[in-house]
XYZ file of C-alpha atoms in Angstrom:
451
model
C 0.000 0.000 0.000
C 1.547 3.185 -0.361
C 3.116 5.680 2.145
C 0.968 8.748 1.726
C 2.817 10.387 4.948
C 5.241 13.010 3.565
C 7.686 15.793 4.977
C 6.887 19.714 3.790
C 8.865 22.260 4.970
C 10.898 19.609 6.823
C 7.472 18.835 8.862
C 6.908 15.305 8.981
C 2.629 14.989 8.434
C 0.743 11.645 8.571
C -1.059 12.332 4.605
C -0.940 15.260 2.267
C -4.396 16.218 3.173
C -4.625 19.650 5.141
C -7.563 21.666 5.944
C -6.784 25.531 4.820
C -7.004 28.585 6.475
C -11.111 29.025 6.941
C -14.151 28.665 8.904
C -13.392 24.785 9.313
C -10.597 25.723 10.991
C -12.094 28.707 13.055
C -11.291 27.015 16.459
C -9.508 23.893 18.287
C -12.407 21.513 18.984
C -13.034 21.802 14.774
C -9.295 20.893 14.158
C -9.359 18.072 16.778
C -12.533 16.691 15.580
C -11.012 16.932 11.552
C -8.015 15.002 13.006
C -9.737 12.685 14.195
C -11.583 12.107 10.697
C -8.428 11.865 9.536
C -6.946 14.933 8.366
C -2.935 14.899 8.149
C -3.084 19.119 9.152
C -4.354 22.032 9.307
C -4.046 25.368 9.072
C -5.748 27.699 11.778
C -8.204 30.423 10.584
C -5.743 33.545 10.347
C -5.026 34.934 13.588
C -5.065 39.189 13.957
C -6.280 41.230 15.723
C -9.706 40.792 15.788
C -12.761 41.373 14.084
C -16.225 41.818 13.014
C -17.585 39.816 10.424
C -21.305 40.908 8.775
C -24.020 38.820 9.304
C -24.929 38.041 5.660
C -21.236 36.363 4.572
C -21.515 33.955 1.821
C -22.792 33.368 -1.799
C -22.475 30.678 -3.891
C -22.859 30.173 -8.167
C -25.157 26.630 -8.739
C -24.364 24.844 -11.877
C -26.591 22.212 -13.539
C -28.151 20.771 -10.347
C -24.525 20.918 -8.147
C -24.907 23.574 -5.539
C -21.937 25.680 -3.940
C -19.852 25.073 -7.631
C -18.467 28.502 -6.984
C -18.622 30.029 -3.642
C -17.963 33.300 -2.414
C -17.467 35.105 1.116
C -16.603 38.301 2.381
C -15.541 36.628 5.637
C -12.515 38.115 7.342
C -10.157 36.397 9.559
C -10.680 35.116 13.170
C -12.644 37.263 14.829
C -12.078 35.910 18.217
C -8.660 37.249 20.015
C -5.364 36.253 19.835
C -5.163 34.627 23.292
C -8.028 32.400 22.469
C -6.537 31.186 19.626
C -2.934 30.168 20.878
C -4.523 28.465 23.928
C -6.160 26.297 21.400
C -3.052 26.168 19.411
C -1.626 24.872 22.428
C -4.243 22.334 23.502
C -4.113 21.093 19.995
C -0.639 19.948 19.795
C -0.512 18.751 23.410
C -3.112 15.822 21.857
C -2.384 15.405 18.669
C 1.166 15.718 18.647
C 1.971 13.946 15.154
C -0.315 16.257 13.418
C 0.327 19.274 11.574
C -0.725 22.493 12.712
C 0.339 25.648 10.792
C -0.655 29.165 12.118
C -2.333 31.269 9.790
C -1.088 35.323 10.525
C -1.994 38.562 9.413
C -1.200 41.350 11.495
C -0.094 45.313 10.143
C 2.266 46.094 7.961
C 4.995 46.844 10.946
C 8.249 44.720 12.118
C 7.594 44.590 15.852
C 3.725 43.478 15.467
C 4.875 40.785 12.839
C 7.472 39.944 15.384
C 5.376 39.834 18.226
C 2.571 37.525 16.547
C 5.006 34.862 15.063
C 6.515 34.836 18.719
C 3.111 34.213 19.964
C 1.995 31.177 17.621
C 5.434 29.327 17.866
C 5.598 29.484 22.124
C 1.741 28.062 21.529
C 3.337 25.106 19.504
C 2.380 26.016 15.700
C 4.864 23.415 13.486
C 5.009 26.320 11.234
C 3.875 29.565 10.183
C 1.645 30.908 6.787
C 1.523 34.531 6.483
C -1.496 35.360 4.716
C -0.901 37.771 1.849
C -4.120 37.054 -0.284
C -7.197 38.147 1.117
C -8.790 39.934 -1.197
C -11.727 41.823 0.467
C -12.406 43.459 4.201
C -8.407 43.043 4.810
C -6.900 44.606 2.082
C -8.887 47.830 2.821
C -6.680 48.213 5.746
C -3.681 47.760 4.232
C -3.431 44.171 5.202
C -3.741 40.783 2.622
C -3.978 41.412 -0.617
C -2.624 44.597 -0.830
C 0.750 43.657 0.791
C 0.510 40.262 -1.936
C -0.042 42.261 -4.653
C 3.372 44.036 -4.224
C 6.363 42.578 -4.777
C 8.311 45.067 -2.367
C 6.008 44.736 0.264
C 5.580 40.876 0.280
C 9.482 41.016 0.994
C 9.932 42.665 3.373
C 7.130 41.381 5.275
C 8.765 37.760 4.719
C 12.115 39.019 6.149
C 10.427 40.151 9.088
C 8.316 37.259 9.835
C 11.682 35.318 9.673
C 13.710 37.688 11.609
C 11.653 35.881 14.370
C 10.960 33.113 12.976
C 11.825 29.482 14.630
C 9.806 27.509 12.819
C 9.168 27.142 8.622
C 7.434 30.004 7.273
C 5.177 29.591 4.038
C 3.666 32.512 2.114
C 0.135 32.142 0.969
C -0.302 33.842 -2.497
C -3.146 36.261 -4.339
C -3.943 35.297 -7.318
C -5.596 38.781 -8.147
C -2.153 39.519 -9.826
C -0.668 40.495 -13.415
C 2.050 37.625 -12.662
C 2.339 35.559 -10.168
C 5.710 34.623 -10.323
C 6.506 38.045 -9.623
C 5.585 37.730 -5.929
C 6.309 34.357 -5.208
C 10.085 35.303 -6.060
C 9.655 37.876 -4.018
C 9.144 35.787 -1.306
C 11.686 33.604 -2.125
C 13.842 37.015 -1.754
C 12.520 37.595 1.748
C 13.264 33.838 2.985
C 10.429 32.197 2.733
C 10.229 28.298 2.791
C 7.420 27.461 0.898
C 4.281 29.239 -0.664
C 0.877 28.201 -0.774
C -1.725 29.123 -3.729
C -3.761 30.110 -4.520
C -6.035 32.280 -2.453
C -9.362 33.078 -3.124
C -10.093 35.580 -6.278
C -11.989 38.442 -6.127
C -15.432 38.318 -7.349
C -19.443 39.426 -7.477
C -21.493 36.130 -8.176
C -24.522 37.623 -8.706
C -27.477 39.983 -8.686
C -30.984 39.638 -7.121
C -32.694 40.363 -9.941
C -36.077 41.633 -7.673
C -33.973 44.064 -5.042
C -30.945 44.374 -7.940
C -28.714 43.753 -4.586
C -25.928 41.569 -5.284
C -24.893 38.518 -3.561
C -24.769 38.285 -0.178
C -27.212 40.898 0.675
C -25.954 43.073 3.660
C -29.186 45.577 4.159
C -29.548 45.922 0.758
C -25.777 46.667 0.066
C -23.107 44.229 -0.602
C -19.008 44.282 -1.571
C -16.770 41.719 -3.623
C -15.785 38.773 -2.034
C -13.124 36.203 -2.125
C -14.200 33.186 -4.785
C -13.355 29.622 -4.257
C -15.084 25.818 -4.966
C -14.156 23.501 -7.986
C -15.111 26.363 -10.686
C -11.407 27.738 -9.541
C -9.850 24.335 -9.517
C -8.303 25.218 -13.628
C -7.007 28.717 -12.631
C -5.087 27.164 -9.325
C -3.784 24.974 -11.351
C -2.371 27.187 -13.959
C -0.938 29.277 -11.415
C 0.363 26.316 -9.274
C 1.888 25.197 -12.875
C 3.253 28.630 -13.193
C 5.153 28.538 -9.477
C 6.731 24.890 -9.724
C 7.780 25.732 -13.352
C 9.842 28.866 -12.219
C 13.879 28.237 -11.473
C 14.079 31.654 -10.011
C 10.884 30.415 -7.467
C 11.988 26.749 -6.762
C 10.288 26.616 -3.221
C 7.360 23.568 -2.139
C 4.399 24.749 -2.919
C 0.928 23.994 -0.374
C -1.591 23.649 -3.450
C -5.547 25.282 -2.926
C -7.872 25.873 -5.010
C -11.389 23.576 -5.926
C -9.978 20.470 -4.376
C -13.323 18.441 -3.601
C -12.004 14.716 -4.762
C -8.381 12.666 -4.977
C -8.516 13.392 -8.452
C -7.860 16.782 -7.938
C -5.503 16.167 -5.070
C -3.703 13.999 -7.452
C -3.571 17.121 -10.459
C -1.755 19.179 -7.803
C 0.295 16.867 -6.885
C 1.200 16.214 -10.562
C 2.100 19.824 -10.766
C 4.557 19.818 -8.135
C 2.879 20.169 -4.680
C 3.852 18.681 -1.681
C 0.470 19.242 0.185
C -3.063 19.999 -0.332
C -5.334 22.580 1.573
C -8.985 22.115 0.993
C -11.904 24.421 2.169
C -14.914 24.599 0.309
C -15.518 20.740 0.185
C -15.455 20.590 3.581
C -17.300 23.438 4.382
C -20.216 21.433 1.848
C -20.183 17.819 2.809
C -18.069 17.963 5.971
C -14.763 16.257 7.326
C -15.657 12.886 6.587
C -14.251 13.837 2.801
C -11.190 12.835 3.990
C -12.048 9.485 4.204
C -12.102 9.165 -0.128
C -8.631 11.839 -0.796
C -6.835 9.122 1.185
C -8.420 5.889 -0.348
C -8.887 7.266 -3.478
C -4.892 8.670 -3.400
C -3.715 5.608 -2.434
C -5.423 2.969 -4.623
C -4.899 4.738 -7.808
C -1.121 5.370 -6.173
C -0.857 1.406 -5.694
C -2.540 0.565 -9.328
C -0.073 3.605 -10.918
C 3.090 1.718 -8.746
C 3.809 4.710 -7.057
C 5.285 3.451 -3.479
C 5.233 7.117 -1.855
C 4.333 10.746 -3.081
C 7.763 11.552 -3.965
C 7.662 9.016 -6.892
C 4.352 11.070 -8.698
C 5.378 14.784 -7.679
C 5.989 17.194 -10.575
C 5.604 14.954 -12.946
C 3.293 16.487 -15.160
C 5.564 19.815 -15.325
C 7.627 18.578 -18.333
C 4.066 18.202 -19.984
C 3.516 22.032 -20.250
C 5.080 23.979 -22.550
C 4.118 27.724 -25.173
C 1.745 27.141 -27.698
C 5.105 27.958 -29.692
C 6.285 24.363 -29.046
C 3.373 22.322 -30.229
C 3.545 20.149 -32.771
C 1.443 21.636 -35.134
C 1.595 18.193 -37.476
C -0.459 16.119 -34.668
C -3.163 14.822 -35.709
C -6.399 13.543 -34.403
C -10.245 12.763 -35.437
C -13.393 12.189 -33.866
C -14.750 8.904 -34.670
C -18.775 7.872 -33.267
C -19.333 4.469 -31.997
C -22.585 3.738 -33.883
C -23.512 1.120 -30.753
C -23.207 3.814 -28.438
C -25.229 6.802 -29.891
C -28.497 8.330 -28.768
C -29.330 10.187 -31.720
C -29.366 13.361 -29.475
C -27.752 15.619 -32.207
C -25.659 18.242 -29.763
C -22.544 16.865 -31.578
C -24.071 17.853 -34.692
C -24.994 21.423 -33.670
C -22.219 21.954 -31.474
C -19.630 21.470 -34.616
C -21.864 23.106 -37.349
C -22.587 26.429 -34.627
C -19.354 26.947 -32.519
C -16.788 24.414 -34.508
C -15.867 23.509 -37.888
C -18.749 22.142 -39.659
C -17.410 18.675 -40.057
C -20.148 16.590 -38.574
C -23.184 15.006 -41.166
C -26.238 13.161 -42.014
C -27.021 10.841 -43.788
C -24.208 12.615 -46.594
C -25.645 15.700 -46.363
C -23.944 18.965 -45.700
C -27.022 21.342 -44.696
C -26.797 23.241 -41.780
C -29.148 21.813 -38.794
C -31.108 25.422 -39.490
C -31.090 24.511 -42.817
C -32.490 20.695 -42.156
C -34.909 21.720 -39.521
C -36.463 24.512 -41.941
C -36.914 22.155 -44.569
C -38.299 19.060 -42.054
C -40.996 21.687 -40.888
C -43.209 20.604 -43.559
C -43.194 17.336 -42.792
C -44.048 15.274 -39.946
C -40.801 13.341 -38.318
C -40.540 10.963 -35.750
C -37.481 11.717 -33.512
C -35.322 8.213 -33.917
C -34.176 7.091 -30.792
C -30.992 4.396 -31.502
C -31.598 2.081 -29.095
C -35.175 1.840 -29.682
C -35.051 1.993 -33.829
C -34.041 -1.057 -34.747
C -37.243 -2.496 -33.213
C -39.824 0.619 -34.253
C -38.215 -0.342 -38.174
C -36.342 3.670 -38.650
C -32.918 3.797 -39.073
C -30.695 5.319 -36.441
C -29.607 8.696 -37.082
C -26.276 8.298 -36.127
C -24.299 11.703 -37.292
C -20.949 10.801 -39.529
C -17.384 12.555 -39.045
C -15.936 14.038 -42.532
C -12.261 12.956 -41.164
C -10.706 15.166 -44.087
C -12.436 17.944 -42.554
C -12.566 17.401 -38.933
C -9.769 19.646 -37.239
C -9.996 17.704 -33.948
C -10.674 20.417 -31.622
C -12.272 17.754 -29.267
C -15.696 20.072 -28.861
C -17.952 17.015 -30.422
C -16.769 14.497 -27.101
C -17.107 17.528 -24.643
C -20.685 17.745 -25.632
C -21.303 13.997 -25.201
C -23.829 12.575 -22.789
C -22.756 9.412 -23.222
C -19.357 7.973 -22.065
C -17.266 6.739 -24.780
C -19.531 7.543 -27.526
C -17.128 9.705 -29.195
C -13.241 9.012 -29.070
C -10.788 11.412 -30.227
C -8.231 8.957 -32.598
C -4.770 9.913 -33.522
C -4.828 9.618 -37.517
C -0.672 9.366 -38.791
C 0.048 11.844 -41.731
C 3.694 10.850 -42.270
C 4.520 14.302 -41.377
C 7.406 15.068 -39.135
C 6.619 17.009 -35.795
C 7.059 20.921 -36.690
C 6.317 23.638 -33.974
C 5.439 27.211 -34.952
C 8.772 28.495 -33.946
C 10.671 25.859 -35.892
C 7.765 26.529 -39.112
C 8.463 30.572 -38.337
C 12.458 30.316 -38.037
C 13.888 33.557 -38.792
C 10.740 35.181 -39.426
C 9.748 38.308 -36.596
C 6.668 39.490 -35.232
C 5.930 42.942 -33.988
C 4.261 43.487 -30.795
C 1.243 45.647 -29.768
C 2.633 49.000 -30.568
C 6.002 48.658 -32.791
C 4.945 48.337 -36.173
């Protein structure tokens, strides 16, 4: 079976899975109570001075029946003090000594109050410390989160004075609400830090009450962006994630966040170079019992993949990415329908002739389904069903790929309800592999502006 313990930051944790900074890990009885489900660590709800949170806090985007796919807060950070907090710190480790516990700070921009806090977490017993640069709402209005993460300068010198004082490993957690960020996590890098952690949540407005015109959440008929979070951010964290590993000038571990809700995803990050996992939204939805499937799931697909520990999969996916400028622009693929398989539902056949290529058919025909449907107006059809044809005497209407056409843009299986209906095939040309810069050598191309 394999080992999913691991060390991060030279902290030895019992699995990869770690609860992030957030209201699931607002206080010590919620931590003990995750480690007990079976959480590997966690990371305390940021610890500041404290605050008052609004009454109305949360907002979430529903998608095709899944609720909370997107979810946004304008939550701030602990608002209980800091005493309360690193008693509980305390407490924690004094029981569940093998288990990671990172402190989550955010204090003001000043030496001797960074000083004083990451003094404060470490005598409690923290294994580490994450300085919260990312919040991108409430915080950042005071100076604090987000608007020390969004410059470079600032998130510097900030790291060197966490670490001034620091005993224990210090990670930076990152904004994504950036231009580039690579630019800030080398800046922490600059300042000493030991790892980073992305990505935070992005700014956002997920809606509007379209009978009070108040958007989402409704604080006496006002409101304010929030931080957004939930598996519709899972892509972006992993771009940026991709971004960090992929950087020589960064080269740091990396805690990865962002839409983790099964070990699938887990497993992406961890692909992409991450040593950990924070999750948040999940568990704020269905609880800490998730943590039951990241580990099972990890660790049978890590047993059937022959990966013995989490060293043996990490990063591996990096040397995968690459610029568009590197493709090989001579690959080749088609869409081929399994005639078995189809439904006769038609949303390949719309989806290429409206937003693709026009490459998908009837029957040998090349009309447009506006074109077809005019013309079958006159007529009375009978909508052919495949599984049920064969015995009601119709013929299927199974739609047929024009390979010499088809450009393979893969739009035809997205649109799919049925698994394994269409296949995207790999069709050899006998051409070599060419990428635009080797098809381009020794042309140039002006940029915006210098014609």
């Amino acid at each position: 079976m394999a080992d999913l313990s691991t060390s991060f930051m030279g902290i030895r944790t019992p699995n990869p899975f770690w609860l992030a900074s957030a209201p699931p890990t607002n206080t010590g009885e919620q931590i003990m109570r995750a480690f007990d489900a079976g959480w590997g660590g966690a990371v305390w709800k940021t610890i500041g001075e404290p605050v008052v949170n609004t009454a109305s806090r949360y907002s979430s985007v529903d998608w095709n029946g899944q609720r909370m796919m997107g979810l946004n807060n304008i939550e701030l950070i602990s608002d209980r003090t800091v005493e309360e907090n690193v008693r509980e710190i305390a407490e924690v480790k004094k029981r569940y000594p093998r288990h990671t516990v990172i402190a989550s700070l955010m204090v003001e921009s000043t030496r001797e109050a960074w000083h004083e806090i990451v003094k404060r977490a470490e005598d409690a017993g923290a294994d580490g410390l994450e300085l919260n640069f990312g919040c991108p709402h409430g915080m950042s209005e005071r100076g604090m989160g987000a608007a020390v993460g969004q410059v470079p300068e600032y998130s510097c010198s900030i790291t060197e004075w966490a670490k001034e004082a620091a005993r224990t490993p210090v990670m930076v957690k990152l904004t994504p609400n950036v231009t580039d960020i690579r630019a800030i996590a080398r800046a922490a890098r600059k300042g000493g830090a030991d790892a980073l952690s992305a990505i935070n949540t992005i700014n956002s407005i997920t809606g509007i009450d379209l009978d009070t015109f108040t958007p989402r959440p409704d604080v006496g008929g006002m409101s304010a962006h929030g931080g957004y979070c939930g598996p519709a951010v899972k892509p972006i964290a992993l771009h940026l994630v991709q971004q960090i590993a992929s950087d020589p000038q960064v080269s740091l571990p990396i805690s990865g966040i962002g839409g983790i809700q099964g070990w699938k995803d887990a497993a992406e990050f961890f692909l992409l170079g991450c040593g950990t996992v924070q999750v948040c939204t999940a568990v704020m939805h269905y609880g800490y019992r998730i943590v039951e499937d990241l580990v099972d799931g990890l660790s049978n697909w890590m047993d059937e993949k022959g990966f013995a520990s989490l060293d043996d999969l990490r990063g591996r996916s990096l040397s995968r990415v690459t610029e568009w400028k590197h493709l090989d622009l001579n690959y080749k693929i088609v869409a081929r329908i399994d005639s078995s398989k189809c439904i006769g539902c038609d949303l390949c056949y719309v989806a290429c002739w409206d937003g693709a290529h026009q490459c998908i058919h009837h029957e040998g025909s090349r009309e447009a389904p506006q074109v077809r449907q005019a013309r079958a107006r006159s007529t009375l059809t009978v909508t052919p069903i495949a599984r049920l044809d064969g015995a009601n005497g119709h013929r299927p209407r199974v739609p047929a790929v024009d390979e010499e056409e088809c450009v393979g843009c893969n739009l035809c299986s997205l649109v799919c309800p049925v698994e394994g209906c269409i296949s995207m095939v790999q069709v050899p040309n006998g051409k070599p592999k060419e990428s635009w810069e080797q098809r381009t050598s020794g042309k140039t191309y002006a940029r915006p502006g210098q014609e």
